[in-house]
Structure formats: structure tokens, C-alpha cells
């Protein structure tokens, strides 16, 4: 079943074409990787799917409903949650309060929100840090807090924007386990942007490659790994021969 | 113990009129309570929601004029201004919110600054409605004695405190703080930031208006320069909250206590009394430098030298 369909989306910032005619679909239950060199338009794509920007041309559909004109908070209610590339915790709140805040989207009562938050914190392994002011968490945990916060909104689709960048090898392995668990235990569909090739190759079911705002390839990790156009985009022409 | 502190303070304040304090001291206490209400109201928007307003005189003045105009034109008691201003201020806040809350940070602050001035100039010129610079005077006062005024404002202050405490521990409170900490992140977490900012503004505006309506009844006379001023209301309330501690329950109350007493003391000093605005400015700079979170927020820092000395001796 198709959850999100991105149809011929273009986005221009003044004269700069950040995305040109990009289309792809996100199916229920899969992990779809979105990769591409710096400046390829990955985060712009996220911002469009998430509702921060309206597309200049084209549309985004969520379960067949056109959502490209909706605001982020409405999309969040419809089940699309995201994390940010540059972590943005609610700095002067504790880890627990951060997660409680996002749990309030599905409940009015504080005790229920707290219940949800504690469950999520245990799930992401942040329970022991629940009383820490989030500004004081190390980067690895702040990245995980981003995921925890998104999970607390009970999403159907999770958009992860470089949740692995800047982590050490141990943290990366922990994070991979969490992402896999999110799919298997919570049955959440994931769209993920990642630069770390080992990670993206090992967790994605399919990969979409962007370069200069255009989709240049789509396929399974194995196909993408052998695609000459992709190798060219990443390594330059001479290496592809 | 800490849980009962507000109750204990409320109980003590209830007995204050029986002590037989002079009219002057009662007047000061009433002002302290009134400023606590305005401070707590500003704190909802500026402290918790992070939308710093320099135009709260507009809400204060609207509240005061609601009572005044009801008395002047409809001939009913100015006390009706208290319930009436809830309606009027909600409407005003919705309009202001619709225009100003799409602005962020400094731009919002500037828009509210303009708002306060617009209201003052309008009140000065709509002579048929507001009596302009002649002001509105209540020809008969409800009570000569200050005791009842004290109880009225005490009840308003206590209700304001409880209401804000209730709000801040609920979903609304969490959303307000989330908006202050990161508006974009809040938006992506499913918080309709414009909507919740408007709620915060309404709450803040209505409570400030109630204080204004009380001021009309208590002072018995208002004119545009006393209820819509920039420095004596808009800036003063920012100082009350900053000195006491923004985004704390007790900050505005402690701030009001300090600022009202300080103002009285400095004004009564010979020679330098005339320069009280300058002295206030200097105090504000010192507070921002050394106690950026206010007296309540930096209480630990404030008592540290004393606590340290006790343990070493």
C-alpha cells in the first residue's frame, strides 16, 4: 500500500532550483533511503513532505489525499513525524518533558502523556537520562531524543534526517538497532536521509538517489551500489570506468 | 512545606488589614498586588511562551477604560468593568494576535511597542468617547477605607496565581514552553504554534485588563497618560518580571514587591529622587548582568555567599 506519493515535485528558491520534477513513492512498512551528495536537495524534499515549504510545482499525497498545502502540525496529526538534521531539543526542558510535550498531541491528560513518554524513553534507551536538561545531553543521545520525540506523536511515517551523522561506531550500532526495532515492533514506515553508506545499505529496503535536485536512480541497495550513474555522482567520472 | 507556601502567604495576607497599618502602607501593598497580577500576566506571554511584549500598557489601559467608559456613558458602576473587560480584552487580543503573532522575536516586540503608543494616542484623541486628556473620574467612590480594595485585589491575585499554575502544569503549559524553546520544532511536533500563541496572548491580555479595570475603580481617575504610558506600564512590567525572574511562578510577585518598594524609597530620597528613572535603569542593567534569571531564578546564586559562610564557620 502506498503511504506517501511524491508526484513531479519541483522547488525553487528564487532562481535556484533545489528540486526538479522528483517523483517517488513510500510503501507501507518499508525503509526508504534518500541519498545524494551535499546540496542534492534531500532536506528540501523532507521539508516539503513535512509541510514546512509548499512545493513550487507538483504535489505530495498521503494515502491518496493531497497534503502539499498543509502545515507541519496538521501533517503531524495525520501521522507524519520528523527529526531534524541539526538537533533541536527543547533546550531548557528535561528529556522527559521534551517527550511529554510531543505525547500531548494524542491526549489531553498529563498522566497519560507521561505514560506514553516513559514507554518511549524505555524503548529508545533514554529512560536513565529522563531528568537531565536536554541541553546537557551528549550528541548521540540528543539525536536519539529527536527520534523519541517524533515517536511520541504516534506516527505512521517517520522522517529521519541524518540521525546517524556525527555518532561514533558504538552509537551508530545502537541507533541502527533502534531504527530496526521501530519498524518491527512499532510497524512504522521510515523515510531516511543518510550520508553514512554502511548504514543506509544495511537498513534500507529501497534507495532513491538525488543529485542536483533531480532523481538519478532508484532501486534496492545492491542495484544502487552497482549503478554507474550513482558511482559517477559520488566519485566523479574517472572512477566509474 | 513548599506545597503549602502559597496558602500560608495567602492566609497571612488575609490578616494584614487587621494589623492596623497606615493608609499609606495599605496603598503600597495594594499596588504590589496589582503589579503582581500584571507581572504574572506578562509572564505567561513573555516568560513562558517567549513572546516578549513591550505593549502591555494597551491591555492595561483597555481594561481601565472599559470600566471608565461603562461608568461615564452607561452610568453603571465601574466594577462592571471587571467582567466586561474579559470579553473586550479577549476580542482585542484576538485581533492583535492575528496581526502581530505572525511576527517573530524582535519584530513582535516592536509591533507591540507600537500598539501601546497607538492606544495612547487614540485615547487622547477620541475625546467624545474617552474624554481625551481630561480623563475619566468616578464621582463617588465605593469605599473610603482601603481594606476592601485590598481584599478585591488579593482575590484577583490569588486567582491569577492559581489559574496560571493550573495552565502551566497542563498541556497548554507544555506547549507554551515548547514554542519558546523552538518554534519550528514545536510546529513539527504537531503544535499549532499560531493558535497556542494566540491563546497565550488572550490569557495574558485578559489578566492585564482585569488589573487595569481594578486600577480604574481603585484610583477613581484615569487619563491616557496614566494607563497607556510606555515607561510606567509597558516597560515597568518587563522590569518587574525580569527582576523577579521570568518563567517562574514567584518571579512576578517578588519582582512587584521589590520594584514598588524601591520606587517609593528612591522617590522619597532627597535630591536624587527626581532621577528615579535613571536609577531604575542602572538597577536593571546590574540585574541583567549578575542575575540574568532574576531574583527567584538565581536564588541559589544569591544566597550562596551566605550559605558558604555558615558551613565554613
PDB file of N, CA, C and O in Angstrom, chain A residues 55-90:
ATOM      1  N   UNK A  55       5.475  22.955  -2.259  1.00  0.00           N
ATOM      2  CA  UNK A  55       6.248  22.759  -3.477  1.00  0.00           C
ATOM      3  C   UNK A  55       5.919  23.844  -4.497  1.00  0.00           C
ATOM      4  O   UNK A  55       4.799  24.343  -4.518  1.00  0.00           O
ATOM      5  N   UNK A  56       6.892  24.228  -5.333  1.00  0.00           N
ATOM      6  CA  UNK A  56       6.621  25.214  -6.376  1.00  0.00           C
ATOM      7  C   UNK A  56       5.722  24.581  -7.437  1.00  0.00           C
ATOM      8  O   UNK A  56       4.800  25.203  -7.940  1.00  0.00           O
ATOM      9  N   UNK A  57       6.045  23.325  -7.787  1.00  0.00           N
ATOM     10  CA  UNK A  57       5.205  22.569  -8.725  1.00  0.00           C
ATOM     11  C   UNK A  57       5.040  21.167  -8.183  1.00  0.00           C
ATOM     12  O   UNK A  57       5.870  20.694  -7.420  1.00  0.00           O
ATOM     13  N   UNK A  58       4.011  20.482  -8.615  1.00  0.00           N
ATOM     14  CA  UNK A  58       3.821  19.102  -8.200  1.00  0.00           C
ATOM     15  C   UNK A  58       3.089  18.999  -6.880  1.00  0.00           C
ATOM     16  O   UNK A  58       2.746  20.015  -6.265  1.00  0.00           O
ATOM     17  N   UNK A  59       2.840  17.779  -6.427  1.00  0.00           N
ATOM     18  CA  UNK A  59       2.051  17.559  -5.222  1.00  0.00           C
ATOM     19  C   UNK A  59       2.580  16.401  -4.399  1.00  0.00           C
ATOM     20  O   UNK A  59       3.276  15.529  -4.907  1.00  0.00           O
ATOM     21  N   UNK A  60       2.214  16.419  -3.116  1.00  0.00           N
ATOM     22  CA  UNK A  60       2.513  15.299  -2.236  1.00  0.00           C
ATOM     23  C   UNK A  60       1.181  14.720  -1.770  1.00  0.00           C
ATOM     24  O   UNK A  60       0.271  15.466  -1.411  1.00  0.00           O
ATOM     25  N   UNK A  61       1.052  13.398  -1.841  1.00  0.00           N
ATOM     26  CA  UNK A  61      -0.190  12.750  -1.413  1.00  0.00           C
ATOM     27  C   UNK A  61       0.090  11.837  -0.236  1.00  0.00           C
ATOM     28  O   UNK A  61       1.087  11.118  -0.230  1.00  0.00           O
ATOM     29  N   UNK A  62      -0.780  11.907   0.751  1.00  0.00           N
ATOM     30  CA  UNK A  62      -0.683  10.987   1.883  1.00  0.00           C
ATOM     31  C   UNK A  62      -1.912  10.093   1.830  1.00  0.00           C
ATOM     32  O   UNK A  62      -3.030  10.578   1.964  1.00  0.00           O
ATOM     33  N   UNK A  63      -1.708   8.817   1.601  1.00  0.00           N
ATOM     34  CA  UNK A  63      -2.795   7.855   1.421  1.00  0.00           C
ATOM     35  C   UNK A  63      -3.830   8.392   0.438  1.00  0.00           C
ATOM     36  O   UNK A  63      -5.035   8.359   0.695  1.00  0.00           O
ATOM     37  N   UNK A  64      -3.369   8.954  -0.662  1.00  0.00           N
ATOM     38  CA  UNK A  64      -4.285   9.421  -1.697  1.00  0.00           C
ATOM     39  C   UNK A  64      -4.819  10.825  -1.497  1.00  0.00           C
ATOM     40  O   UNK A  64      -5.398  11.408  -2.393  1.00  0.00           O
ATOM     41  N   UNK A  65      -4.610  11.379  -0.285  1.00  0.00           N
ATOM     42  CA  UNK A  65      -5.117  12.731  -0.017  1.00  0.00           C
ATOM     43  C   UNK A  65      -4.005  13.749  -0.291  1.00  0.00           C
ATOM     44  O   UNK A  65      -2.869  13.558   0.131  1.00  0.00           O
ATOM     45  N   UNK A  66      -4.333  14.835  -1.000  1.00  0.00           N
ATOM     46  CA  UNK A  66      -3.321  15.839  -1.312  1.00  0.00           C
ATOM     47  C   UNK A  66      -2.969  16.611  -0.032  1.00  0.00           C
ATOM     48  O   UNK A  66      -3.842  17.167   0.625  1.00  0.00           O
ATOM     49  N   UNK A  67      -1.677  16.619   0.324  1.00  0.00           N
ATOM     50  CA  UNK A  67      -1.298  17.264   1.588  1.00  0.00           C
ATOM     51  C   UNK A  67      -0.268  18.364   1.383  1.00  0.00           C
ATOM     52  O   UNK A  67       0.223  18.934   2.341  1.00  0.00           O
ATOM     53  N   UNK A  68       0.052  18.692   0.139  1.00  0.00           N
ATOM     54  CA  UNK A  68       1.159  19.635  -0.067  1.00  0.00           C
ATOM     55  C   UNK A  68       0.826  21.060   0.356  1.00  0.00           C
ATOM     56  O   UNK A  68       1.695  21.902   0.391  1.00  0.00           O
ATOM     57  N   UNK A  69      -0.426  21.346   0.733  1.00  0.00           N
ATOM     58  CA  UNK A  69      -0.751  22.693   1.188  1.00  0.00           C
ATOM     59  C   UNK A  69      -0.880  22.744   2.712  1.00  0.00           C
ATOM     60  O   UNK A  69      -1.159  23.789   3.272  1.00  0.00           O
ATOM     61  N   UNK A  70      -0.712  21.604   3.384  1.00  0.00           N
ATOM     62  CA  UNK A  70      -0.941  21.575   4.834  1.00  0.00           C
ATOM     63  C   UNK A  70       0.291  22.006   5.619  1.00  0.00           C
ATOM     64  O   UNK A  70       1.413  21.926   5.155  1.00  0.00           O
ATOM     65  N   UNK A  71       0.041  22.443   6.855  1.00  0.00           N
ATOM     66  CA  UNK A  71       1.131  22.884   7.734  1.00  0.00           C
ATOM     67  C   UNK A  71       1.717  21.692   8.482  1.00  0.00           C
ATOM     68  O   UNK A  71       1.054  20.675   8.652  1.00  0.00           O
ATOM     69  N   UNK A  72       2.960  21.832   8.975  1.00  0.00           N
ATOM     70  CA  UNK A  72       3.593  20.713   9.672  1.00  0.00           C
ATOM     71  C   UNK A  72       2.755  20.135  10.809  1.00  0.00           C
ATOM     72  O   UNK A  72       2.675  18.921  10.962  1.00  0.00           O
ATOM     73  N   UNK A  73       2.093  21.031  11.604  1.00  0.00           N
ATOM     74  CA  UNK A  73       1.369  20.487  12.759  1.00  0.00           C
ATOM     75  C   UNK A  73       0.170  19.642  12.341  1.00  0.00           C
ATOM     76  O   UNK A  73      -0.164  18.661  12.990  1.00  0.00           O
ATOM     77  N   UNK A  74      -0.442  19.992  11.204  1.00  0.00           N
ATOM     78  CA  UNK A  74      -1.569  19.188  10.712  1.00  0.00           C
ATOM     79  C   UNK A  74      -1.051  17.845  10.215  1.00  0.00           C
ATOM     80  O   UNK A  74      -1.640  16.794  10.481  1.00  0.00           O
ATOM     81  N   UNK A  75       0.066  17.886   9.490  1.00  0.00           N
ATOM     82  CA  UNK A  75       0.647  16.643   8.991  1.00  0.00           C
ATOM     83  C   UNK A  75       1.053  15.739  10.136  1.00  0.00           C
ATOM     84  O   UNK A  75       0.937  14.517  10.059  1.00  0.00           O
ATOM     85  N   UNK A  76       1.527  16.352  11.215  1.00  0.00           N
ATOM     86  CA  UNK A  76       1.930  15.562  12.376  1.00  0.00           C
ATOM     87  C   UNK A  76       0.713  14.841  12.944  1.00  0.00           C
ATOM     88  O   UNK A  76       0.798  13.676  13.324  1.00  0.00           O
ATOM     89  N   UNK A  77      -0.426  15.533  12.978  1.00  0.00           N
ATOM     90  CA  UNK A  77      -1.654  14.892  13.470  1.00  0.00           C
ATOM     91  C   UNK A  77      -2.081  13.756  12.553  1.00  0.00           C
ATOM     92  O   UNK A  77      -2.641  12.769  12.996  1.00  0.00           O
ATOM     93  N   UNK A  78      -1.812  13.916  11.248  1.00  0.00           N
ATOM     94  CA  UNK A  78      -2.181  12.870  10.288  1.00  0.00           C
ATOM     95  C   UNK A  78      -1.198  11.702  10.329  1.00  0.00           C
ATOM     96  O   UNK A  78      -1.379  10.728   9.622  1.00  0.00           O
ATOM     97  N   UNK A  79      -0.116  11.829  11.119  1.00  0.00           N
ATOM     98  CA  UNK A  79       0.779  10.689  11.285  1.00  0.00           C
ATOM     99  C   UNK A  79       2.136  10.799  10.624  1.00  0.00           C
ATOM    100  O   UNK A  79       2.818   9.798  10.421  1.00  0.00           O
ATOM    101  N   UNK A  80       2.560  12.020  10.284  1.00  0.00           N
ATOM    102  CA  UNK A  80       3.904  12.183   9.720  1.00  0.00           C
ATOM    103  C   UNK A  80       4.770  12.910  10.747  1.00  0.00           C
ATOM    104  O   UNK A  80       4.495  14.056  11.089  1.00  0.00           O
ATOM    105  N   UNK A  81       5.798  12.247  11.264  1.00  0.00           N
ATOM    106  CA  UNK A  81       6.679  12.886  12.238  1.00  0.00           C
ATOM    107  C   UNK A  81       8.072  12.974  11.647  1.00  0.00           C
ATOM    108  O   UNK A  81       8.442  12.180  10.787  1.00  0.00           O
ATOM    109  N   UNK A  82       8.872  13.940  12.117  1.00  0.00           N
ATOM    110  CA  UNK A  82      10.216  14.075  11.560  1.00  0.00           C
ATOM    111  C   UNK A  82      11.239  14.372  12.649  1.00  0.00           C
ATOM    112  O   UNK A  82      10.899  14.805  13.746  1.00  0.00           O
ATOM    113  N   UNK A  83      12.507  14.155  12.301  1.00  0.00           N
ATOM    114  CA  UNK A  83      13.596  14.636  13.147  1.00  0.00           C
ATOM    115  C   UNK A  83      14.372  15.655  12.333  1.00  0.00           C
ATOM    116  O   UNK A  83      14.240  15.714  11.118  1.00  0.00           O
ATOM    117  N   UNK A  84      15.172  16.452  13.019  1.00  0.00           N
ATOM    118  CA  UNK A  84      15.950  17.480  12.333  1.00  0.00           C
ATOM    119  C   UNK A  84      17.405  17.065  12.211  1.00  0.00           C
ATOM    120  O   UNK A  84      17.958  16.408  13.085  1.00  0.00           O
ATOM    121  N   UNK A  85      18.012  17.503  11.112  1.00  0.00           N
ATOM    122  CA  UNK A  85      19.426  17.215  10.867  1.00  0.00           C
ATOM    123  C   UNK A  85      20.285  17.845  11.967  1.00  0.00           C
ATOM    124  O   UNK A  85      21.125  17.201  12.560  1.00  0.00           O
ATOM    125  N   UNK A  86      20.055  19.140  12.198  1.00  0.00           N
ATOM    126  CA  UNK A  86      20.698  19.804  13.326  1.00  0.00           C
ATOM    127  C   UNK A  86      19.730  19.605  14.489  1.00  0.00           C
ATOM    128  O   UNK A  86      18.605  20.058  14.416  1.00  0.00           O
ATOM    129  N   UNK A  87      20.155  18.891  15.533  1.00  0.00           N
ATOM    130  CA  UNK A  87      19.213  18.527  16.591  1.00  0.00           C
ATOM    131  C   UNK A  87      18.606  19.777  17.225  1.00  0.00           C
ATOM    132  O   UNK A  87      19.278  20.765  17.451  1.00  0.00           O
ATOM    133  N   UNK A  88      17.303  19.711  17.461  1.00  0.00           N
ATOM    134  CA  UNK A  88      16.609  20.852  18.048  1.00  0.00           C
ATOM    135  C   UNK A  88      15.786  20.408  19.239  1.00  0.00           C
ATOM    136  O   UNK A  88      14.560  20.473  19.207  1.00  0.00           O
ATOM    137  N   UNK A  89      16.427  19.964  20.319  1.00  0.00           N
ATOM    138  CA  UNK A  89      15.637  19.636  21.500  1.00  0.00           C
ATOM    139  C   UNK A  89      15.098  20.920  22.119  1.00  0.00           C
ATOM    140  O   UNK A  89      15.615  22.003  21.828  1.00  0.00           O
ATOM    141  N   UNK A  90      14.051  20.807  22.915  1.00  0.00           N
ATOM    142  CA  UNK A  90      13.557  21.963  23.651  1.00  0.00           C
ATOM    143  C   UNK A  90      14.514  22.139  24.818  1.00  0.00           C
ATOM    144  O   UNK A  90      14.393  21.494  25.851  1.00  0.00           O
TER     145      UNK A  90
END
